[in-house]
Amino acid sequence: MNGERARLTALYGGLLVLAGVLLMGGVYLLVSEDLYANVLMAVAPTVPAGAVQRGVEVAPALPTSALAETAVLQPGQYAMAQRVSTVAGDAALNQLLTVSAISLAAYSALSVAMAWWMAGRVLRPVGVITARARRLSGSNLHERLALKAPPGELKELADTFDGMLDRIEELVAARQRFAANAAHELRTPLAVQRAAAEIGLADDPSPEKVAWIRDKLIDTAADSEQLIEGLLLLAVSDEGLRRRERVALDETTAEVAGRLAAEAKTRSVTVEVSSRPVAVEGDAVLLDHLVHNLVANAVRHNHPGGTVRVTVGAGGLEVSNTGPVVDPATVPLLFEPFRRAQARRHAPGEGAGLGLSIVASVARAHGGEASARANPGGGLTARVALPTRR
């Protein structure tokens, strides 16, 4: 900071001193240009007639036109007046030069002092921002600059810094919630497995009980595997795209609907697909997961006899389903990891609550955005806006 302040002081002070030098130089030139003529006009009428210089009579010279119009000079008067005016003018200019030099020195010192003070005032908000940035840590991310200053570049910088802290705090809080929820979700199947092994296999269980415990452990392990795969997929999509290729979104949607047709039939849910040829530049695997999660959620969070409508168009993908009524206030939270519209029931195929969070992450990786709204009659409408190509 001191280096920047010194440089600004040198810049401001140098400009002020240069302005002072130019001003005083201009004044000196303007004064010296007409000084001798003005002194001559003032002195000439007061010189006695027949004035001589060192005992020798001086012949009169031709006067200037202005002086000739205003005064009638005798022989010798004009020469003596010219001599006196030259001496007086030189003395006046020397005095003016001396006073100007002293004034310039004082002005320069004052200019440097004012430049130093002004540079400090200008850089003070930058110092506040630097000090706050050095103190930042995970425990005080809630602090803000809240700089009170007139609108300008530094005020805008401080507000931008505060906005950046808002985003960082939100991101850190989301990561902390994600870690806590992931730990909780991973601990649950482990606890189930341990309880089944310790309780179910105690006291020489029967073959039927052993078979039941085996099936329970396999189901729990499958849930854990699904959860881990979801976490890995979420981490991969958060890193962004490593490769891009042309993906036919309408064909991907048709394939996903075909794979889920059996599950939809088992749940007595009708899946209707309406699409037109649309292509997306992105990762085919991630886009497949995006479509699968949207359609699978719409099928699973539905009721018997319900409907799922899938629409693919130039704006992206939209999936709407019937089902239980969803509170509109909770809809934005569904895109966070491990958030569900209803309490977890630990039912088979329920999922880990990562579906929509993976959808949002994949959409961001492709330069799009995921959103949702609650349907008045029940169910949810999820929309993913993607930069598509026909």
PDB file of N, CA, C and O in Angstrom, residues 172-245:
ATOM      1  N   VAL A 172     -19.870 -22.579   0.768  1.00  0.00           N
ATOM      2  CA  VAL A 172     -19.290 -23.311   1.898  1.00  0.00           C
ATOM      3  C   VAL A 172     -20.387 -23.958   2.739  1.00  0.00           C
ATOM      4  O   VAL A 172     -20.267 -25.119   3.165  1.00  0.00           O
ATOM      5  N   ALA A 173     -21.477 -23.195   2.977  1.00  0.00           N
ATOM      6  CA  ALA A 173     -22.583 -23.759   3.753  1.00  0.00           C
ATOM      7  C   ALA A 173     -23.197 -24.962   3.043  1.00  0.00           C
ATOM      8  O   ALA A 173     -23.533 -25.974   3.681  1.00  0.00           O
ATOM      9  N   ALA A 174     -23.331 -24.858   1.707  1.00  0.00           N
ATOM     10  CA  ALA A 174     -23.881 -25.984   0.950  1.00  0.00           C
ATOM     11  C   ALA A 174     -22.963 -27.196   1.020  1.00  0.00           C
ATOM     12  O   ALA A 174     -23.432 -28.343   1.172  1.00  0.00           O
ATOM     13  N   ARG A 175     -21.650 -26.969   0.927  1.00  0.00           N
ATOM     14  CA  ARG A 175     -20.704 -28.082   1.014  1.00  0.00           C
ATOM     15  C   ARG A 175     -20.729 -28.718   2.402  1.00  0.00           C
ATOM     16  O   ARG A 175     -20.608 -29.942   2.546  1.00  0.00           O
ATOM     17  N   GLN A 176     -20.869 -27.893   3.433  1.00  0.00           N
ATOM     18  CA  GLN A 176     -20.939 -28.441   4.785  1.00  0.00           C
ATOM     19  C   GLN A 176     -22.196 -29.282   4.973  1.00  0.00           C
ATOM     20  O   GLN A 176     -22.156 -30.358   5.579  1.00  0.00           O
ATOM     21  N   ARG A 177     -23.325 -28.765   4.456  1.00  0.00           N
ATOM     22  CA  ARG A 177     -24.556 -29.555   4.543  1.00  0.00           C
ATOM     23  C   ARG A 177     -24.429 -30.846   3.750  1.00  0.00           C
ATOM     24  O   ARG A 177     -24.894 -31.907   4.182  1.00  0.00           O
ATOM     25  N   PHE A 178     -23.788 -30.744   2.591  1.00  0.00           N
ATOM     26  CA  PHE A 178     -23.612 -31.939   1.763  1.00  0.00           C
ATOM     27  C   PHE A 178     -22.775 -32.985   2.491  1.00  0.00           C
ATOM     28  O   PHE A 178     -23.111 -34.171   2.500  1.00  0.00           O
ATOM     29  N   ALA A 179     -21.680 -32.556   3.107  1.00  0.00           N
ATOM     30  CA  ALA A 179     -20.821 -33.507   3.820  1.00  0.00           C
ATOM     31  C   ALA A 179     -21.561 -34.149   4.988  1.00  0.00           C
ATOM     32  O   ALA A 179     -21.466 -35.368   5.217  1.00  0.00           O
ATOM     33  N   ALA A 180     -22.318 -33.316   5.743  1.00  0.00           N
ATOM     34  CA  ALA A 180     -23.059 -33.857   6.882  1.00  0.00           C
ATOM     35  C   ALA A 180     -24.140 -34.836   6.423  1.00  0.00           C
ATOM     36  O   ALA A 180     -24.308 -35.922   7.004  1.00  0.00           O
ATOM     37  N   ASN A 181     -24.865 -34.466   5.352  1.00  0.00           N
ATOM     38  CA  ASN A 181     -25.916 -35.353   4.857  1.00  0.00           C
ATOM     39  C   ASN A 181     -25.339 -36.628   4.272  1.00  0.00           C
ATOM     40  O   ASN A 181     -25.905 -37.721   4.440  1.00  0.00           O
ATOM     41  N   ALA A 182     -24.208 -36.496   3.554  1.00  0.00           N
ATOM     42  CA  ALA A 182     -23.580 -37.690   2.990  1.00  0.00           C
ATOM     43  C   ALA A 182     -23.132 -38.634   4.098  1.00  0.00           C
ATOM     44  O   ALA A 182     -23.300 -39.859   3.987  1.00  0.00           O
ATOM     45  N   ALA A 183     -22.553 -38.079   5.154  1.00  0.00           N
ATOM     46  CA  ALA A 183     -22.132 -38.927   6.275  1.00  0.00           C
ATOM     47  C   ALA A 183     -23.332 -39.630   6.905  1.00  0.00           C
ATOM     48  O   ALA A 183     -23.272 -40.817   7.251  1.00  0.00           O
ATOM     49  N   HIS A 184     -24.431 -38.884   7.047  1.00  0.00           N
ATOM     50  CA  HIS A 184     -25.626 -39.488   7.635  1.00  0.00           C
ATOM     51  C   HIS A 184     -26.189 -40.588   6.730  1.00  0.00           C
ATOM     52  O   HIS A 184     -26.558 -41.677   7.194  1.00  0.00           O
ATOM     53  N   GLU A 185     -26.259 -40.312   5.412  1.00  0.00           N
ATOM     54  CA  GLU A 185     -26.809 -41.289   4.488  1.00  0.00           C
ATOM     55  C   GLU A 185     -25.942 -42.540   4.408  1.00  0.00           C
ATOM     56  O   GLU A 185     -26.453 -43.657   4.277  1.00  0.00           O
ATOM     57  N   LEU A 186     -24.630 -42.383   4.479  1.00  0.00           N
ATOM     58  CA  LEU A 186     -23.741 -43.547   4.429  1.00  0.00           C
ATOM     59  C   LEU A 186     -23.747 -44.316   5.748  1.00  0.00           C
ATOM     60  O   LEU A 186     -23.536 -45.540   5.761  1.00  0.00           O
ATOM     61  N   ARG A 187     -23.986 -43.619   6.838  1.00  0.00           N
ATOM     62  CA  ARG A 187     -23.993 -44.299   8.134  1.00  0.00           C
ATOM     63  C   ARG A 187     -25.238 -45.177   8.295  1.00  0.00           C
ATOM     64  O   ARG A 187     -25.187 -46.227   8.961  1.00  0.00           O
ATOM     65  N   THR A 188     -26.361 -44.774   7.712  1.00  0.00           N
ATOM     66  CA  THR A 188     -27.600 -45.531   7.870  1.00  0.00           C
ATOM     67  C   THR A 188     -27.496 -46.957   7.329  1.00  0.00           C
ATOM     68  O   THR A 188     -27.813 -47.920   8.059  1.00  0.00           O
ATOM     69  N   PRO A 189     -27.063 -47.182   6.085  1.00  0.00           N
ATOM     70  CA  PRO A 189     -26.965 -48.579   5.620  1.00  0.00           C
ATOM     71  C   PRO A 189     -25.920 -49.383   6.383  1.00  0.00           C
ATOM     72  O   PRO A 189     -26.096 -50.600   6.573  1.00  0.00           O
ATOM     73  N   LEU A 190     -24.865 -48.741   6.817  1.00  0.00           N
ATOM     74  CA  LEU A 190     -23.874 -49.470   7.608  1.00  0.00           C
ATOM     75  C   LEU A 190     -24.471 -49.932   8.931  1.00  0.00           C
ATOM     76  O   LEU A 190     -24.197 -51.055   9.399  1.00  0.00           O
ATOM     77  N   ALA A 191     -25.277 -49.072   9.548  1.00  0.00           N
ATOM     78  CA  ALA A 191     -25.921 -49.457  10.799  1.00  0.00           C
ATOM     79  C   ALA A 191     -26.901 -50.607  10.574  1.00  0.00           C
ATOM     80  O   ALA A 191     -27.007 -51.529  11.398  1.00  0.00           O
ATOM     81  N   VAL A 192     -27.621 -50.555   9.442  1.00  0.00           N
ATOM     82  CA  VAL A 192     -28.557 -51.645   9.135  1.00  0.00           C
ATOM     83  C   VAL A 192     -27.803 -52.954   8.922  1.00  0.00           C
ATOM     84  O   VAL A 192     -28.214 -54.023   9.412  1.00  0.00           O
ATOM     85  N   GLN A 193     -26.717 -52.909   8.198  1.00  0.00           N
ATOM     86  CA  GLN A 193     -25.931 -54.110   7.951  1.00  0.00           C
ATOM     87  C   GLN A 193     -25.383 -54.691   9.256  1.00  0.00           C
ATOM     88  O   GLN A 193     -25.427 -55.918   9.481  1.00  0.00           O
ATOM     89  N   ARG A 194     -24.891 -53.822  10.108  1.00  0.00           N
ATOM     90  CA  ARG A 194     -24.322 -54.317  11.372  1.00  0.00           C
ATOM     91  C   ARG A 194     -25.403 -54.921  12.258  1.00  0.00           C
ATOM     92  O   ARG A 194     -25.206 -55.988  12.875  1.00  0.00           O
ATOM     93  N   ALA A 195     -26.562 -54.258  12.306  1.00  0.00           N
ATOM     94  CA  ALA A 195     -27.645 -54.787  13.139  1.00  0.00           C
ATOM     95  C   ALA A 195     -28.130 -56.132  12.611  1.00  0.00           C
ATOM     96  O   ALA A 195     -28.397 -57.072  13.386  1.00  0.00           O
ATOM     97  N   ALA A 196     -28.245 -56.216  11.280  1.00  0.00           N
ATOM     98  CA  ALA A 196     -28.699 -57.494  10.714  1.00  0.00           C
ATOM     99  C   ALA A 196     -27.704 -58.598  11.000  1.00  0.00           C
ATOM    100  O   ALA A 196     -28.086 -59.747  11.292  1.00  0.00           O
ATOM    101  N   ALA A 197     -26.417 -58.297  10.915  1.00  0.00           N
ATOM    102  CA  ALA A 197     -25.404 -59.321  11.162  1.00  0.00           C
ATOM    103  C   ALA A 197     -25.350 -59.707  12.632  1.00  0.00           C
ATOM    104  O   ALA A 197     -25.263 -60.900  12.971  1.00  0.00           O
ATOM    105  N   GLU A 198     -25.385 -58.729  13.530  1.00  0.00           N
ATOM    106  CA  GLU A 198     -25.235 -59.031  14.957  1.00  0.00           C
ATOM    107  C   GLU A 198     -26.480 -59.671  15.548  1.00  0.00           C
ATOM    108  O   GLU A 198     -26.383 -60.608  16.351  1.00  0.00           O
ATOM    109  N   ILE A 199     -27.649 -59.163  15.146  1.00  0.00           N
ATOM    110  CA  ILE A 199     -28.881 -59.683  15.741  1.00  0.00           C
ATOM    111  C   ILE A 199     -29.390 -60.911  14.982  1.00  0.00           C
ATOM    112  O   ILE A 199     -29.759 -61.934  15.570  1.00  0.00           O
ATOM    113  N   GLY A 200     -29.395 -60.791  13.652  1.00  0.00           N
ATOM    114  CA  GLY A 200     -29.974 -61.892  12.870  1.00  0.00           C
ATOM    115  C   GLY A 200     -29.157 -63.162  12.893  1.00  0.00           C
ATOM    116  O   GLY A 200     -29.706 -64.262  12.813  1.00  0.00           O
ATOM    117  N   LEU A 201     -27.834 -63.032  12.995  1.00  0.00           N
ATOM    118  CA  LEU A 201     -26.983 -64.225  12.968  1.00  0.00           C
ATOM    119  C   LEU A 201     -26.635 -64.743  14.363  1.00  0.00           C
ATOM    120  O   LEU A 201     -25.813 -65.664  14.495  1.00  0.00           O
ATOM    121  N   ALA A 202     -27.219 -64.201  15.372  1.00  0.00           N
ATOM    122  CA  ALA A 202     -26.941 -64.672  16.735  1.00  0.00           C
ATOM    123  C   ALA A 202     -27.738 -65.947  17.033  1.00  0.00           C
ATOM    124  O   ALA A 202     -28.805 -66.192  16.472  1.00  0.00           O
ATOM    125  N   ASP A 203     -27.208 -66.762  17.917  1.00  0.00           N
ATOM    126  CA  ASP A 203     -27.900 -67.956  18.427  1.00  0.00           C
ATOM    127  C   ASP A 203     -28.241 -68.965  17.324  1.00  0.00           C
ATOM    128  O   ASP A 203     -29.349 -69.505  17.252  1.00  0.00           O
ATOM    129  N   ASP A 204     -27.284 -69.209  16.433  1.00  0.00           N
ATOM    130  CA  ASP A 204     -27.435 -70.250  15.421  1.00  0.00           C
ATOM    131  C   ASP A 204     -28.766 -70.147  14.682  1.00  0.00           C
ATOM    132  O   ASP A 204     -29.684 -70.968  14.887  1.00  0.00           O
ATOM    133  N   PRO A 205     -28.918 -69.140  13.815  1.00  0.00           N
ATOM    134  CA  PRO A 205     -30.215 -68.931  13.146  1.00  0.00           C
ATOM    135  C   PRO A 205     -30.528 -70.045  12.163  1.00  0.00           C
ATOM    136  O   PRO A 205     -29.650 -70.784  11.704  1.00  0.00           O
ATOM    137  N   SER A 206     -31.792 -70.118  11.809  1.00  0.00           N
ATOM    138  CA  SER A 206     -32.259 -71.127  10.859  1.00  0.00           C
ATOM    139  C   SER A 206     -31.856 -70.727   9.444  1.00  0.00           C
ATOM    140  O   SER A 206     -31.547 -69.563   9.180  1.00  0.00           O
ATOM    141  N   PRO A 207     -31.877 -71.713   8.509  1.00  0.00           N
ATOM    142  CA  PRO A 207     -31.526 -71.371   7.112  1.00  0.00           C
ATOM    143  C   PRO A 207     -32.425 -70.300   6.517  1.00  0.00           C
ATOM    144  O   PRO A 207     -31.978 -69.475   5.732  1.00  0.00           O
ATOM    145  N   GLU A 208     -33.721 -70.321   6.879  1.00  0.00           N
ATOM    146  CA  GLU A 208     -34.615 -69.299   6.353  1.00  0.00           C
ATOM    147  C   GLU A 208     -34.216 -67.916   6.837  1.00  0.00           C
ATOM    148  O   GLU A 208     -34.246 -66.933   6.080  1.00  0.00           O
ATOM    149  N   LYS A 209     -33.831 -67.823   8.093  1.00  0.00           N
ATOM    150  CA  LYS A 209     -33.445 -66.527   8.640  1.00  0.00           C
ATOM    151  C   LYS A 209     -32.128 -66.045   8.027  1.00  0.00           C
ATOM    152  O   LYS A 209     -31.940 -64.860   7.745  1.00  0.00           O
ATOM    153  N   VAL A 210     -31.228 -67.008   7.793  1.00  0.00           N
ATOM    154  CA  VAL A 210     -29.958 -66.646   7.156  1.00  0.00           C
ATOM    155  C   VAL A 210     -30.213 -66.123   5.749  1.00  0.00           C
ATOM    156  O   VAL A 210     -29.598 -65.134   5.298  1.00  0.00           O
ATOM    157  N   ALA A 211     -31.130 -66.758   5.021  1.00  0.00           N
ATOM    158  CA  ALA A 211     -31.453 -66.305   3.668  1.00  0.00           C
ATOM    159  C   ALA A 211     -32.061 -64.905   3.695  1.00  0.00           C
ATOM    160  O   ALA A 211     -31.758 -64.052   2.843  1.00  0.00           O
ATOM    161  N   TRP A 212     -32.909 -64.670   4.701  1.00  0.00           N
ATOM    162  CA  TRP A 212     -33.523 -63.330   4.811  1.00  0.00           C
ATOM    163  C   TRP A 212     -32.462 -62.270   5.106  1.00  0.00           C
ATOM    164  O   TRP A 212     -32.482 -61.182   4.534  1.00  0.00           O
ATOM    165  N   ILE A 213     -31.560 -62.615   6.013  1.00  0.00           N
ATOM    166  CA  ILE A 213     -30.490 -61.670   6.358  1.00  0.00           C
ATOM    167  C   ILE A 213     -29.599 -61.409   5.149  1.00  0.00           C
ATOM    168  O   ILE A 213     -29.168 -60.281   4.891  1.00  0.00           O
ATOM    169  N   ARG A 214     -29.332 -62.475   4.383  1.00  0.00           N
ATOM    170  CA  ARG A 214     -28.508 -62.308   3.185  1.00  0.00           C
ATOM    171  C   ARG A 214     -29.173 -61.345   2.210  1.00  0.00           C
ATOM    172  O   ARG A 214     -28.530 -60.433   1.668  1.00  0.00           O
ATOM    173  N   ASP A 215     -30.459 -61.533   1.976  1.00  0.00           N
ATOM    174  CA  ASP A 215     -31.180 -60.630   1.071  1.00  0.00           C
ATOM    175  C   ASP A 215     -31.166 -59.199   1.608  1.00  0.00           C
ATOM    176  O   ASP A 215     -31.026 -58.232   0.827  1.00  0.00           O
ATOM    177  N   LYS A 216     -31.327 -59.074   2.916  1.00  0.00           N
ATOM    178  CA  LYS A 216     -31.321 -57.730   3.515  1.00  0.00           C
ATOM    179  C   LYS A 216     -29.970 -57.061   3.341  1.00  0.00           C
ATOM    180  O   LYS A 216     -29.884 -55.869   2.993  1.00  0.00           O
ATOM    181  N   LEU A 217     -28.907 -57.814   3.553  1.00  0.00           N
ATOM    182  CA  LEU A 217     -27.570 -57.246   3.397  1.00  0.00           C
ATOM    183  C   LEU A 217     -27.296 -56.881   1.943  1.00  0.00           C
ATOM    184  O   LEU A 217     -26.661 -55.860   1.650  1.00  0.00           O
ATOM    185  N   ILE A 218     -27.784 -57.713   1.005  1.00  0.00           N
ATOM    186  CA  ILE A 218     -27.572 -57.411  -0.410  1.00  0.00           C
ATOM    187  C   ILE A 218     -28.321 -56.130  -0.798  1.00  0.00           C
ATOM    188  O   ILE A 218     -27.785 -55.274  -1.513  1.00  0.00           O
ATOM    189  N   ASP A 219     -29.577 -55.992  -0.327  1.00  0.00           N
ATOM    190  CA  ASP A 219     -30.351 -54.782  -0.629  1.00  0.00           C
ATOM    191  C   ASP A 219     -29.688 -53.533  -0.035  1.00  0.00           C
ATOM    192  O   ASP A 219     -29.613 -52.483  -0.687  1.00  0.00           O
ATOM    193  N   THR A 220     -29.199 -53.673   1.188  1.00  0.00           N
ATOM    194  CA  THR A 220     -28.544 -52.530   1.833  1.00  0.00           C
ATOM    195  C   THR A 220     -27.255 -52.166   1.104  1.00  0.00           C
ATOM    196  O   THR A 220     -26.941 -50.987   0.906  1.00  0.00           O
ATOM    197  N   ALA A 221     -26.504 -53.185   0.679  1.00  0.00           N
ATOM    198  CA  ALA A 221     -25.277 -52.913  -0.068  1.00  0.00           C
ATOM    199  C   ALA A 221     -25.598 -52.256  -1.413  1.00  0.00           C
ATOM    200  O   ALA A 221     -24.863 -51.363  -1.872  1.00  0.00           O
ATOM    201  N   ALA A 222     -26.694 -52.677  -2.036  1.00  0.00           N
ATOM    202  CA  ALA A 222     -27.088 -52.056  -3.301  1.00  0.00           C
ATOM    203  C   ALA A 222     -27.450 -50.584  -3.095  1.00  0.00           C
ATOM    204  O   ALA A 222     -27.099 -49.722  -3.919  1.00  0.00           O
ATOM    205  N   ASP A 223     -28.158 -50.295  -1.990  1.00  0.00           N
ATOM    206  CA  ASP A 223     -28.473 -48.894  -1.696  1.00  0.00           C
ATOM    207  C   ASP A 223     -27.211 -48.076  -1.467  1.00  0.00           C
ATOM    208  O   ASP A 223     -27.091 -46.934  -1.931  1.00  0.00           O
ATOM    209  N   SER A 224     -26.246 -48.657  -0.737  1.00  0.00           N
ATOM    210  CA  SER A 224     -24.986 -47.953  -0.501  1.00  0.00           C
ATOM    211  C   SER A 224     -24.242 -47.717  -1.805  1.00  0.00           C
ATOM    212  O   SER A 224     -23.678 -46.640  -2.034  1.00  0.00           O
ATOM    213  N   GLU A 225     -24.240 -48.737  -2.678  1.00  0.00           N
ATOM    214  CA  GLU A 225     -23.575 -48.593  -3.973  1.00  0.00           C
ATOM    215  C   GLU A 225     -24.240 -47.498  -4.808  1.00  0.00           C
ATOM    216  O   GLU A 225     -23.560 -46.696  -5.455  1.00  0.00           O
ATOM    217  N   GLN A 226     -25.576 -47.467  -4.782  1.00  0.00           N
ATOM    218  CA  GLN A 226     -26.296 -46.436  -5.525  1.00  0.00           C
ATOM    219  C   GLN A 226     -25.962 -45.051  -4.987  1.00  0.00           C
ATOM    220  O   GLN A 226     -25.783 -44.090  -5.758  1.00  0.00           O
ATOM    221  N   LEU A 227     -25.880 -44.931  -3.663  1.00  0.00           N
ATOM    222  CA  LEU A 227     -25.555 -43.651  -3.052  1.00  0.00           C
ATOM    223  C   LEU A 227     -24.146 -43.206  -3.443  1.00  0.00           C
ATOM    224  O   LEU A 227     -23.922 -42.038  -3.807  1.00  0.00           O
ATOM    225  N   ILE A 228     -23.196 -44.122  -3.386  1.00  0.00           N
ATOM    226  CA  ILE A 228     -21.813 -43.769  -3.723  1.00  0.00           C
ATOM    227  C   ILE A 228     -21.705 -43.380  -5.195  1.00  0.00           C
ATOM    228  O   ILE A 228     -21.008 -42.410  -5.547  1.00  0.00           O
ATOM    229  N   GLU A 229     -22.384 -44.119  -6.068  1.00  0.00           N
ATOM    230  CA  GLU A 229     -22.370 -43.766  -7.485  1.00  0.00           C
ATOM    231  C   GLU A 229     -22.972 -42.374  -7.707  1.00  0.00           C
ATOM    232  O   GLU A 229     -22.486 -41.595  -8.535  1.00  0.00           O
ATOM    233  N   GLY A 230     -24.041 -42.070  -6.970  1.00  0.00           N
ATOM    234  CA  GLY A 230     -24.636 -40.742  -7.087  1.00  0.00           C
ATOM    235  C   GLY A 230     -23.684 -39.649  -6.626  1.00  0.00           C
ATOM    236  O   GLY A 230     -23.587 -38.587  -7.262  1.00  0.00           O
ATOM    237  N   LEU A 231     -22.978 -39.884  -5.537  1.00  0.00           N
ATOM    238  CA  LEU A 231     -22.012 -38.905  -5.042  1.00  0.00           C
ATOM    239  C   LEU A 231     -20.872 -38.702  -6.035  1.00  0.00           C
ATOM    240  O   LEU A 231     -20.431 -37.573  -6.275  1.00  0.00           O
ATOM    241  N   LEU A 232     -20.393 -39.795  -6.609  1.00  0.00           N
ATOM    242  CA  LEU A 232     -19.319 -39.682  -7.602  1.00  0.00           C
ATOM    243  C   LEU A 232     -19.798 -38.938  -8.845  1.00  0.00           C
ATOM    244  O   LEU A 232     -19.071 -38.104  -9.397  1.00  0.00           O
ATOM    245  N   LEU A 233     -21.003 -39.237  -9.292  1.00  0.00           N
ATOM    246  CA  LEU A 233     -21.546 -38.553 -10.465  1.00  0.00           C
ATOM    247  C   LEU A 233     -21.718 -37.068 -10.190  1.00  0.00           C
ATOM    248  O   LEU A 233     -21.431 -36.217 -11.043  1.00  0.00           O
ATOM    249  N   LEU A 234     -22.181 -36.742  -8.988  1.00  0.00           N
ATOM    250  CA  LEU A 234     -22.338 -35.330  -8.620  1.00  0.00           C
ATOM    251  C   LEU A 234     -20.994 -34.619  -8.607  1.00  0.00           C
ATOM    252  O   LEU A 234     -20.876 -33.477  -9.065  1.00  0.00           O
ATOM    253  N   ALA A 235     -19.961 -35.288  -8.091  1.00  0.00           N
ATOM    254  CA  ALA A 235     -18.632 -34.682  -8.068  1.00  0.00           C
ATOM    255  C   ALA A 235     -18.092 -34.481  -9.482  1.00  0.00           C
ATOM    256  O   ALA A 235     -17.493 -33.455  -9.791  1.00  0.00           O
ATOM    257  N   VAL A 236     -18.322 -35.467 -10.362  1.00  0.00           N
ATOM    258  CA  VAL A 236     -17.839 -35.350 -11.738  1.00  0.00           C
ATOM    259  C   VAL A 236     -18.534 -34.212 -12.467  1.00  0.00           C
ATOM    260  O   VAL A 236     -17.908 -33.409 -13.168  1.00  0.00           O
ATOM    261  N   SER A 237     -19.847 -34.095 -12.310  1.00  0.00           N
ATOM    262  CA  SER A 237     -20.574 -33.036 -12.998  1.00  0.00           C
ATOM    263  C   SER A 237     -20.218 -31.663 -12.455  1.00  0.00           C
ATOM    264  O   SER A 237     -20.225 -30.674 -13.190  1.00  0.00           O
ATOM    265  N   ASP A 238     -19.900 -31.576 -11.162  1.00  0.00           N
ATOM    266  CA  ASP A 238     -19.499 -30.285 -10.583  1.00  0.00           C
ATOM    267  C   ASP A 238     -18.158 -29.812 -11.137  1.00  0.00           C
ATOM    268  O   ASP A 238     -17.875 -28.616 -11.145  1.00  0.00           O
ATOM    269  N   GLU A 239     -17.312 -30.747 -11.586  1.00  0.00           N
ATOM    270  CA  GLU A 239     -16.014 -30.361 -12.143  1.00  0.00           C
ATOM    271  C   GLU A 239     -16.117 -29.762 -13.535  1.00  0.00           C
ATOM    272  O   GLU A 239     -15.173 -29.158 -14.027  1.00  0.00           O
ATOM    273  N   GLY A 240     -17.272 -29.915 -14.184  1.00  0.00           N
ATOM    274  CA  GLY A 240     -17.427 -29.406 -15.537  1.00  0.00           C
ATOM    275  C   GLY A 240     -17.193 -30.506 -16.568  1.00  0.00           C
ATOM    276  O   GLY A 240     -16.935 -31.668 -16.238  1.00  0.00           O
ATOM    277  N   LEU A 241     -17.292 -30.125 -17.815  1.00  0.00           N
ATOM    278  CA  LEU A 241     -17.182 -31.094 -18.901  1.00  0.00           C
ATOM    279  C   LEU A 241     -15.732 -31.271 -19.333  1.00  0.00           C
ATOM    280  O   LEU A 241     -15.020 -30.295 -19.553  1.00  0.00           O
ATOM    281  N   ARG A 242     -15.304 -32.512 -19.451  1.00  0.00           N
ATOM    282  CA  ARG A 242     -13.968 -32.810 -19.953  1.00  0.00           C
ATOM    283  C   ARG A 242     -13.967 -33.040 -21.463  1.00  0.00           C
ATOM    284  O   ARG A 242     -12.937 -32.940 -22.103  1.00  0.00           O
ATOM    285  N   ARG A 243     -15.113 -33.362 -22.000  1.00  0.00           N
ATOM    286  CA  ARG A 243     -15.218 -33.568 -23.448  1.00  0.00           C
ATOM    287  C   ARG A 243     -16.603 -33.126 -23.889  1.00  0.00           C
ATOM    288  O   ARG A 243     -17.555 -33.110 -23.114  1.00  0.00           O
ATOM    289  N   ARG A 244     -16.719 -32.788 -25.152  1.00  0.00           N
ATOM    290  CA  ARG A 244     -17.999 -32.365 -25.729  1.00  0.00           C
ATOM    291  C   ARG A 244     -18.208 -33.077 -27.056  1.00  0.00           C
ATOM    292  O   ARG A 244     -17.261 -33.255 -27.835  1.00  0.00           O
ATOM    293  N   GLU A 245     -19.441 -33.455 -27.273  1.00  0.00           N
ATOM    294  CA  GLU A 245     -19.828 -34.072 -28.528  1.00  0.00           C
ATOM    295  C   GLU A 245     -21.282 -33.734 -28.806  1.00  0.00           C
ATOM    296  O   GLU A 245     -22.015 -33.291 -27.913  1.00  0.00           O
TER     297      GLU A 245
END
